[in-house]
Amino acid sequence: MSTTTVDPAEIAKFEAMAAEWWDLNGKFKPLHMMNPVRLDYITQQIAAEFGRDLQDTAPFAGLRILDIGCGGGLLCEPMARLGAEVVGADAAARNIPVAQIHAEKSGLAIDYRHTTAEAMAEAGEQFDAVLNMEVVEHVADPQTYLDACHNLMKPGGIHICSTINRNPKSFAMAIVGAEWVMRWLPKGTHEWSKFITPDELFAFLEKAGMTPVDRKGFVFNFARFTWSISDRDLSVNYVTAATKPG
């Protein structure tokens, strides 16, 4: 790899938690709780971009989808069930066998790889959709990383990226609440200084050559203990969609 935005310290954090990816009450419990709203947003955006009907048996058949920072495969498996050809890539080597074994047990054919966005872009890989969920806040250079994501997209493709806003509320919720109080994640999983505001992310995407087309918030309701999608509240977790002209 001639270039990489991998942050070794960030990779070490997720390597240490690799075995717990499919434990619903383990260290990735927040992602399991959030996954339904993530999947709802992702599937709606891809279906709209490519004119697919989600009521069909395999609505994403013929689409090649990449999940960068795939972890244990929490998003790869639903995409495969929807008929897509799925590649899951992760810079943390220990995540790959966990994902492979779970996919095999589930009867799903998913191409999991220990690699980076930069390496795949340099190899000329191309995808209809690139999923980039909760990764950009962990890389060493967001702009270079998003440039690589752009290069991985086919013309007319879609890029879906979620991350965490940077403000006092996100520090209170994502670090104090999730790591210190609820102990959903080990202390130090996130660094507030690496969080990215929606306007900053849109600027990164535009500089990379993408056209931002949507952004929504993922909002946690403590009273109901559930996540929902919001058109207005992007104060903590949020997601964006951007396309590649062509």
PDB file of C-alpha atoms in Angstrom:
ATOM      1  CA  MET A   1       0.000   0.000   0.000  1.00  0.00           C
ATOM      2  CA  SER A   2       1.618   3.242  -1.120  1.00  0.00           C
ATOM      3  CA  THR A   3      -0.761   5.378   0.936  1.00  0.00           C
ATOM      4  CA  THR A   4      -2.972   4.704   3.929  1.00  0.00           C
ATOM      5  CA  THR A   5      -5.085   6.706   6.386  1.00  0.00           C
ATOM      6  CA  VAL A   6      -5.113   3.873   8.930  1.00  0.00           C
ATOM      7  CA  ASP A   7      -4.507   5.031  12.507  1.00  0.00           C
ATOM      8  CA  PRO A   8      -2.755   2.127  14.311  1.00  0.00           C
ATOM      9  CA  ALA A   9      -4.057   3.227  17.710  1.00  0.00           C
ATOM     10  CA  GLU A  10      -7.648   3.188  16.430  1.00  0.00           C
ATOM     11  CA  ILE A  11      -7.189  -0.247  14.849  1.00  0.00           C
ATOM     12  CA  ALA A  12      -5.845  -1.623  18.140  1.00  0.00           C
ATOM     13  CA  LYS A  13      -9.035  -0.557  19.923  1.00  0.00           C
ATOM     14  CA  PHE A  14     -11.248  -2.564  17.580  1.00  0.00           C
ATOM     15  CA  GLU A  15      -8.868  -5.516  17.364  1.00  0.00           C
ATOM     16  CA  ALA A  16      -9.280  -5.905  21.134  1.00  0.00           C
ATOM     17  CA  MET A  17     -13.064  -6.114  20.786  1.00  0.00           C
ATOM     18  CA  ALA A  18     -13.243  -8.291  17.650  1.00  0.00           C
ATOM     19  CA  ALA A  19     -14.653 -11.417  19.297  1.00  0.00           C
ATOM     20  CA  GLU A  20     -17.699  -9.507  20.572  1.00  0.00           C
ATOM     21  CA  TRP A  21     -19.137  -8.310  17.243  1.00  0.00           C
ATOM     22  CA  TRP A  22     -22.172 -10.620  17.340  1.00  0.00           C
ATOM     23  CA  ASP A  23     -22.774 -10.441  21.098  1.00  0.00           C
ATOM     24  CA  LEU A  24     -26.009  -8.452  21.375  1.00  0.00           C
ATOM     25  CA  ASN A  25     -25.126  -7.407  24.920  1.00  0.00           C
ATOM     26  CA  GLY A  26     -21.374  -6.984  24.396  1.00  0.00           C
ATOM     27  CA  LYS A  27     -19.238  -3.975  23.531  1.00  0.00           C
ATOM     28  CA  PHE A  28     -21.034  -3.483  20.209  1.00  0.00           C
ATOM     29  CA  LYS A  29     -24.485  -3.328  21.780  1.00  0.00           C
ATOM     30  CA  PRO A  30     -24.903   0.321  20.649  1.00  0.00           C
ATOM     31  CA  LEU A  31     -24.411  -0.701  17.010  1.00  0.00           C
ATOM     32  CA  HIS A  32     -26.870  -3.581  17.302  1.00  0.00           C
ATOM     33  CA  MET A  33     -29.402  -1.158  18.755  1.00  0.00           C
ATOM     34  CA  MET A  34     -28.735   1.388  15.994  1.00  0.00           C
ATOM     35  CA  ASN A  35     -28.604  -1.138  13.155  1.00  0.00           C
ATOM     36  CA  PRO A  36     -32.331  -1.085  12.267  1.00  0.00           C
ATOM     37  CA  VAL A  37     -32.315   2.675  11.614  1.00  0.00           C
ATOM     38  CA  ARG A  38     -28.966   2.445   9.789  1.00  0.00           C
ATOM     39  CA  LEU A  39     -30.354  -0.272   7.534  1.00  0.00           C
ATOM     40  CA  ASP A  40     -33.567   1.641   6.917  1.00  0.00           C
ATOM     41  CA  TYR A  41     -31.631   4.694   5.758  1.00  0.00           C
ATOM     42  CA  ILE A  42     -29.124   2.720   3.666  1.00  0.00           C
ATOM     43  CA  THR A  43     -31.716   0.577   1.886  1.00  0.00           C
ATOM     44  CA  GLN A  44     -33.988   3.544   1.149  1.00  0.00           C
ATOM     45  CA  GLN A  45     -31.123   5.576  -0.324  1.00  0.00           C
ATOM     46  CA  ILE A  46     -29.790   2.741  -2.492  1.00  0.00           C
ATOM     47  CA  ALA A  47     -33.278   1.799  -3.681  1.00  0.00           C
ATOM     48  CA  ALA A  48     -34.022   5.410  -4.642  1.00  0.00           C
ATOM     49  CA  GLU A  49     -30.691   5.868  -6.435  1.00  0.00           C
ATOM     50  CA  PHE A  50     -31.013   2.717  -8.548  1.00  0.00           C
ATOM     51  CA  GLY A  51     -34.796   2.554  -8.926  1.00  0.00           C
ATOM     52  CA  ARG A  52     -35.233  -0.646  -6.911  1.00  0.00           C
ATOM     53  CA  ASP A  53     -38.354  -1.894  -5.160  1.00  0.00           C
ATOM     54  CA  LEU A  54     -37.533  -3.069  -1.634  1.00  0.00           C
ATOM     55  CA  GLN A  55     -40.582  -5.351  -1.741  1.00  0.00           C
ATOM     56  CA  ASP A  56     -38.912  -7.491  -4.417  1.00  0.00           C
ATOM     57  CA  THR A  57     -37.289 -10.779  -3.409  1.00  0.00           C
ATOM     58  CA  ALA A  58     -33.746  -9.576  -4.185  1.00  0.00           C
ATOM     59  CA  PRO A  59     -34.001  -5.820  -4.787  1.00  0.00           C
ATOM     60  CA  PHE A  60     -30.241  -5.233  -4.867  1.00  0.00           C
ATOM     61  CA  ALA A  61     -29.431  -8.015  -7.341  1.00  0.00           C
ATOM     62  CA  GLY A  62     -26.790  -6.855  -9.811  1.00  0.00           C
ATOM     63  CA  LEU A  63     -25.406  -4.184  -7.476  1.00  0.00           C
ATOM     64  CA  ARG A  64     -21.872  -4.393  -6.088  1.00  0.00           C
ATOM     65  CA  ILE A  65     -21.688  -2.949  -2.581  1.00  0.00           C
ATOM     66  CA  LEU A  66     -18.628  -2.228  -0.440  1.00  0.00           C
ATOM     67  CA  ASP A  67     -18.773  -1.881   3.337  1.00  0.00           C
ATOM     68  CA  ILE A  68     -15.593  -0.120   4.477  1.00  0.00           C
ATOM     69  CA  GLY A  69     -14.789  -0.817   8.124  1.00  0.00           C
ATOM     70  CA  CYS A  70     -17.141  -3.794   8.009  1.00  0.00           C
ATOM     71  CA  GLY A  71     -16.259  -5.111  11.464  1.00  0.00           C
ATOM     72  CA  GLY A  72     -18.070  -8.376  12.062  1.00  0.00           C
ATOM     73  CA  GLY A  73     -20.432  -7.918   9.122  1.00  0.00           C
ATOM     74  CA  LEU A  74     -23.464  -6.279  10.751  1.00  0.00           C
ATOM     75  CA  LEU A  75     -24.261  -4.430   7.514  1.00  0.00           C
ATOM     76  CA  CYS A  76     -22.734  -6.844   4.994  1.00  0.00           C
ATOM     77  CA  GLU A  77     -25.095  -9.676   5.859  1.00  0.00           C
ATOM     78  CA  PRO A  78     -28.346  -7.711   5.313  1.00  0.00           C
ATOM     79  CA  MET A  79     -26.978  -6.351   2.004  1.00  0.00           C
ATOM     80  CA  ALA A  80     -26.188  -9.900   0.869  1.00  0.00           C
ATOM     81  CA  ARG A  81     -29.689 -11.057   1.842  1.00  0.00           C
ATOM     82  CA  LEU A  82     -31.082  -8.303  -0.384  1.00  0.00           C
ATOM     83  CA  GLY A  83     -29.253  -9.821  -3.338  1.00  0.00           C
ATOM     84  CA  ALA A  84     -26.176  -7.596  -3.621  1.00  0.00           C
ATOM     85  CA  GLU A  85     -22.650  -8.763  -4.362  1.00  0.00           C
ATOM     86  CA  VAL A  86     -20.965  -7.656  -1.129  1.00  0.00           C
ATOM     87  CA  VAL A  87     -17.356  -6.929  -0.266  1.00  0.00           C
ATOM     88  CA  GLY A  88     -16.559  -6.230   3.381  1.00  0.00           C
ATOM     89  CA  ALA A  89     -13.194  -4.576   4.062  1.00  0.00           C
ATOM     90  CA  ASP A  90     -11.574  -3.844   7.394  1.00  0.00           C
ATOM     91  CA  ALA A  91      -8.115  -2.682   8.438  1.00  0.00           C
ATOM     92  CA  ALA A  92      -8.388  -4.678  11.697  1.00  0.00           C
ATOM     93  CA  ALA A  93      -7.249  -8.199  10.808  1.00  0.00           C
ATOM     94  CA  ARG A  94      -9.052  -9.915  13.707  1.00  0.00           C
ATOM     95  CA  ASN A  95     -12.438  -8.731  12.478  1.00  0.00           C
ATOM     96  CA  ILE A  96     -12.236 -10.694   9.222  1.00  0.00           C
ATOM     97  CA  PRO A  97     -12.373 -14.302  10.523  1.00  0.00           C
ATOM     98  CA  VAL A  98     -15.192 -13.327  12.902  1.00  0.00           C
ATOM     99  CA  ALA A  99     -17.179 -11.960   9.961  1.00  0.00           C
ATOM    100  CA  GLN A 100     -16.338 -14.923   7.709  1.00  0.00           C
ATOM    101  CA  ILE A 101     -17.396 -17.539  10.233  1.00  0.00           C
ATOM    102  CA  HIS A 102     -20.693 -15.790  10.982  1.00  0.00           C
ATOM    103  CA  ALA A 103     -21.486 -15.417   7.277  1.00  0.00           C
ATOM    104  CA  GLU A 104     -20.748 -19.086   6.646  1.00  0.00           C
ATOM    105  CA  LYS A 105     -23.048 -20.117   9.497  1.00  0.00           C
ATOM    106  CA  SER A 106     -25.718 -17.863   8.007  1.00  0.00           C
ATOM    107  CA  GLY A 107     -25.316 -19.405   4.543  1.00  0.00           C
ATOM    108  CA  LEU A 108     -24.171 -16.133   2.974  1.00  0.00           C
ATOM    109  CA  ALA A 109     -21.424 -15.630   0.374  1.00  0.00           C
ATOM    110  CA  ILE A 110     -19.594 -12.417   1.301  1.00  0.00           C
ATOM    111  CA  ASP A 111     -16.117 -11.400   0.157  1.00  0.00           C
ATOM    112  CA  TYR A 112     -14.350 -10.271   3.337  1.00  0.00           C
ATOM    113  CA  ARG A 113     -10.897  -8.711   3.050  1.00  0.00           C
ATOM    114  CA  HIS A 114      -8.248  -7.381   5.414  1.00  0.00           C
ATOM    115  CA  THR A 115      -7.409  -4.229   3.483  1.00  0.00           C
ATOM    116  CA  THR A 116      -7.948  -0.464   3.283  1.00  0.00           C
ATOM    117  CA  ALA A 117      -9.951   1.916   1.122  1.00  0.00           C
ATOM    118  CA  GLU A 118      -6.731   3.315  -0.329  1.00  0.00           C
ATOM    119  CA  ALA A 119      -5.387  -0.101  -1.309  1.00  0.00           C
ATOM    120  CA  MET A 120      -8.638  -1.094  -2.991  1.00  0.00           C
ATOM    121  CA  ALA A 121      -8.818   2.213  -4.878  1.00  0.00           C
ATOM    122  CA  GLU A 122      -5.237   1.775  -6.081  1.00  0.00           C
ATOM    123  CA  ALA A 123      -6.174  -1.711  -7.298  1.00  0.00           C
ATOM    124  CA  GLY A 124      -8.973  -0.204  -9.416  1.00  0.00           C
ATOM    125  CA  GLU A 125     -11.917  -1.717  -7.528  1.00  0.00           C
ATOM    126  CA  GLN A 126     -15.309  -0.166  -8.378  1.00  0.00           C
ATOM    127  CA  PHE A 127     -18.677  -0.351  -6.614  1.00  0.00           C
ATOM    128  CA  ASP A 128     -22.222   0.860  -7.111  1.00  0.00           C
ATOM    129  CA  ALA A 129     -22.527   1.758  -3.432  1.00  0.00           C
ATOM    130  CA  VAL A 130     -19.941   2.407  -0.733  1.00  0.00           C
ATOM    131  CA  LEU A 131     -21.058   2.137   2.890  1.00  0.00           C
ATOM    132  CA  ASN A 132     -18.838   4.126   5.219  1.00  0.00           C
ATOM    133  CA  MET A 133     -20.499   3.872   8.610  1.00  0.00           C
ATOM    134  CA  GLU A 134     -18.897   5.095  11.843  1.00  0.00           C
ATOM    135  CA  VAL A 135     -15.406   4.979  10.321  1.00  0.00           C
ATOM    136  CA  VAL A 136     -14.385   8.475   9.220  1.00  0.00           C
ATOM    137  CA  GLU A 137     -13.969   9.667  12.826  1.00  0.00           C
ATOM    138  CA  HIS A 138     -11.344   6.966  13.365  1.00  0.00           C
ATOM    139  CA  VAL A 139      -9.018   7.607  10.393  1.00  0.00           C
ATOM    140  CA  ALA A 140      -5.817   9.651  10.411  1.00  0.00           C
ATOM    141  CA  ASP A 141      -6.752  11.878   7.443  1.00  0.00           C
ATOM    142  CA  PRO A 142     -10.486  12.194   6.636  1.00  0.00           C
ATOM    143  CA  GLN A 143      -9.992  14.005   3.330  1.00  0.00           C
ATOM    144  CA  THR A 144      -7.540  11.488   1.892  1.00  0.00           C
ATOM    145  CA  TYR A 145      -9.752   8.668   3.111  1.00  0.00           C
ATOM    146  CA  LEU A 146     -12.864  10.143   1.464  1.00  0.00           C
ATOM    147  CA  ASP A 147     -10.885  10.761  -1.733  1.00  0.00           C
ATOM    148  CA  ALA A 148     -10.255   7.008  -1.814  1.00  0.00           C
ATOM    149  CA  CYS A 149     -13.947   6.292  -1.190  1.00  0.00           C
ATOM    150  CA  HIS A 150     -14.804   8.508  -4.159  1.00  0.00           C
ATOM    151  CA  ASN A 151     -12.376   6.602  -6.355  1.00  0.00           C
ATOM    152  CA  LEU A 152     -14.016   3.329  -5.322  1.00  0.00           C
ATOM    153  CA  MET A 153     -17.406   4.459  -6.676  1.00  0.00           C
ATOM    154  CA  LYS A 154     -18.650   3.852 -10.178  1.00  0.00           C
ATOM    155  CA  PRO A 155     -19.971   6.966 -11.955  1.00  0.00           C
ATOM    156  CA  GLY A 156     -23.544   7.358 -10.774  1.00  0.00           C
ATOM    157  CA  GLY A 157     -22.765   5.451  -7.583  1.00  0.00           C
ATOM    158  CA  ILE A 158     -23.789   6.378  -4.053  1.00  0.00           C
ATOM    159  CA  HIS A 159     -21.729   6.852  -0.892  1.00  0.00           C
ATOM    160  CA  ILE A 160     -23.404   6.613   2.518  1.00  0.00           C
ATOM    161  CA  CYS A 161     -21.419   7.902   5.463  1.00  0.00           C
ATOM    162  CA  SER A 162     -22.356   8.188   9.134  1.00  0.00           C
ATOM    163  CA  THR A 163     -20.313   9.706  11.938  1.00  0.00           C
ATOM    164  CA  ILE A 164     -20.607  11.843  15.096  1.00  0.00           C
ATOM    165  CA  ASN A 165     -21.026  15.604  15.293  1.00  0.00           C
ATOM    166  CA  ARG A 166     -18.538  17.684  17.312  1.00  0.00           C
ATOM    167  CA  ASN A 167     -20.163  19.844  19.983  1.00  0.00           C
ATOM    168  CA  PRO A 168     -20.713  19.792  23.767  1.00  0.00           C
ATOM    169  CA  LYS A 169     -23.800  17.578  23.420  1.00  0.00           C
ATOM    170  CA  SER A 170     -21.924  14.924  21.449  1.00  0.00           C
ATOM    171  CA  PHE A 171     -19.206  14.858  24.102  1.00  0.00           C
ATOM    172  CA  ALA A 172     -21.845  14.389  26.791  1.00  0.00           C
ATOM    173  CA  MET A 173     -23.747  11.705  24.872  1.00  0.00           C
ATOM    174  CA  ALA A 174     -21.143   9.756  22.892  1.00  0.00           C
ATOM    175  CA  ILE A 175     -18.293   9.843  25.399  1.00  0.00           C
ATOM    176  CA  VAL A 176     -19.582  10.626  28.898  1.00  0.00           C
ATOM    177  CA  GLY A 177     -22.886   8.798  28.425  1.00  0.00           C
ATOM    178  CA  ALA A 178     -21.938   5.860  26.186  1.00  0.00           C
ATOM    179  CA  GLU A 179     -18.426   5.200  27.529  1.00  0.00           C
ATOM    180  CA  TRP A 180     -18.317   6.491  31.100  1.00  0.00           C
ATOM    181  CA  VAL A 181     -21.875   6.098  32.413  1.00  0.00           C
ATOM    182  CA  MET A 182     -23.625   3.379  30.370  1.00  0.00           C
ATOM    183  CA  ARG A 183     -20.303   1.595  29.691  1.00  0.00           C
ATOM    184  CA  TRP A 184     -21.582   0.474  26.291  1.00  0.00           C
ATOM    185  CA  LEU A 185     -18.071   1.013  24.928  1.00  0.00           C
ATOM    186  CA  PRO A 186     -14.611   0.920  26.529  1.00  0.00           C
ATOM    187  CA  LYS A 187     -13.322   4.307  27.664  1.00  0.00           C
ATOM    188  CA  GLY A 188     -11.248   5.889  24.935  1.00  0.00           C
ATOM    189  CA  THR A 189     -13.140   4.318  22.016  1.00  0.00           C
ATOM    190  CA  HIS A 190     -13.883   7.792  20.679  1.00  0.00           C
ATOM    191  CA  GLU A 191     -11.871  11.006  20.632  1.00  0.00           C
ATOM    192  CA  TRP A 192     -14.056  14.114  20.684  1.00  0.00           C
ATOM    193  CA  SER A 193     -11.463  16.118  18.762  1.00  0.00           C
ATOM    194  CA  LYS A 194     -11.813  13.714  15.813  1.00  0.00           C
ATOM    195  CA  PHE A 195     -15.585  14.129  15.568  1.00  0.00           C
ATOM    196  CA  ILE A 196     -16.751  15.924  12.396  1.00  0.00           C
ATOM    197  CA  THR A 197     -19.570  18.433  11.977  1.00  0.00           C
ATOM    198  CA  PRO A 198     -22.097  17.920   9.158  1.00  0.00           C
ATOM    199  CA  ASP A 199     -20.855  21.015   7.329  1.00  0.00           C
ATOM    200  CA  GLU A 200     -17.259  19.802   7.589  1.00  0.00           C
ATOM    201  CA  LEU A 201     -18.224  16.390   6.245  1.00  0.00           C
ATOM    202  CA  PHE A 202     -20.145  17.919   3.327  1.00  0.00           C
ATOM    203  CA  ALA A 203     -17.059  20.015   2.522  1.00  0.00           C
ATOM    204  CA  PHE A 204     -14.846  16.895   2.592  1.00  0.00           C
ATOM    205  CA  LEU A 205     -17.277  15.043   0.319  1.00  0.00           C
ATOM    206  CA  GLU A 206     -17.473  17.910  -2.165  1.00  0.00           C
ATOM    207  CA  LYS A 207     -13.696  18.291  -2.261  1.00  0.00           C
ATOM    208  CA  ALA A 208     -13.442  14.554  -2.938  1.00  0.00           C
ATOM    209  CA  GLY A 209     -15.642  15.018  -6.014  1.00  0.00           C
ATOM    210  CA  MET A 210     -18.960  13.787  -4.628  1.00  0.00           C
ATOM    211  CA  THR A 211     -22.305  15.576  -4.621  1.00  0.00           C
ATOM    212  CA  PRO A 212     -23.995  15.516  -1.178  1.00  0.00           C
ATOM    213  CA  VAL A 213     -27.707  14.856  -1.587  1.00  0.00           C
ATOM    214  CA  ASP A 214     -29.032  14.177   1.908  1.00  0.00           C
ATOM    215  CA  ARG A 215     -28.280  14.177   5.620  1.00  0.00           C
ATOM    216  CA  LYS A 216     -30.283  12.948   8.587  1.00  0.00           C
ATOM    217  CA  GLY A 217     -29.795  12.465  12.310  1.00  0.00           C
ATOM    218  CA  PHE A 218     -29.814   9.220  14.264  1.00  0.00           C
ATOM    219  CA  VAL A 219     -31.448  10.101  17.588  1.00  0.00           C
ATOM    220  CA  PHE A 220     -31.496   7.981  20.726  1.00  0.00           C
ATOM    221  CA  ASN A 221     -34.551   8.172  22.967  1.00  0.00           C
ATOM    222  CA  PHE A 222     -33.524   7.264  26.509  1.00  0.00           C
ATOM    223  CA  ALA A 223     -37.135   6.960  27.694  1.00  0.00           C
ATOM    224  CA  ARG A 224     -37.991   4.375  25.017  1.00  0.00           C
ATOM    225  CA  PHE A 225     -34.417   3.079  24.707  1.00  0.00           C
ATOM    226  CA  THR A 226     -34.708   3.156  20.910  1.00  0.00           C
ATOM    227  CA  TRP A 227     -33.153   4.917  17.911  1.00  0.00           C
ATOM    228  CA  SER A 228     -35.014   6.886  15.251  1.00  0.00           C
ATOM    229  CA  ILE A 229     -34.194   8.907  12.131  1.00  0.00           C
ATOM    230  CA  SER A 230     -34.623  12.677  12.338  1.00  0.00           C
ATOM    231  CA  ASP A 231     -34.762  15.309   9.596  1.00  0.00           C
ATOM    232  CA  ARG A 232     -33.665  18.035  12.003  1.00  0.00           C
ATOM    233  CA  ASP A 233     -31.633  16.685  14.905  1.00  0.00           C
ATOM    234  CA  LEU A 234     -28.061  16.057  13.708  1.00  0.00           C
ATOM    235  CA  SER A 235     -26.567  17.101  17.031  1.00  0.00           C
ATOM    236  CA  VAL A 236     -24.878  13.763  17.848  1.00  0.00           C
ATOM    237  CA  ASN A 237     -25.058  10.835  15.415  1.00  0.00           C
ATOM    238  CA  TYR A 238     -25.862  11.616  11.796  1.00  0.00           C
ATOM    239  CA  VAL A 239     -25.706  10.087   8.315  1.00  0.00           C
ATOM    240  CA  THR A 240     -25.141  11.520   4.846  1.00  0.00           C
ATOM    241  CA  ALA A 241     -25.681  10.389   1.273  1.00  0.00           C
ATOM    242  CA  ALA A 242     -23.610  11.606  -1.653  1.00  0.00           C
ATOM    243  CA  THR A 243     -23.409  10.600  -5.299  1.00  0.00           C
ATOM    244  CA  LYS A 244     -20.619  10.469  -7.867  1.00  0.00           C
ATOM    245  CA  PRO A 245     -21.502  12.390 -11.037  1.00  0.00           C
ATOM    246  CA  GLY A 246     -21.576  10.383 -14.228  1.00  0.00           C
TER     247      GLY A 246
END
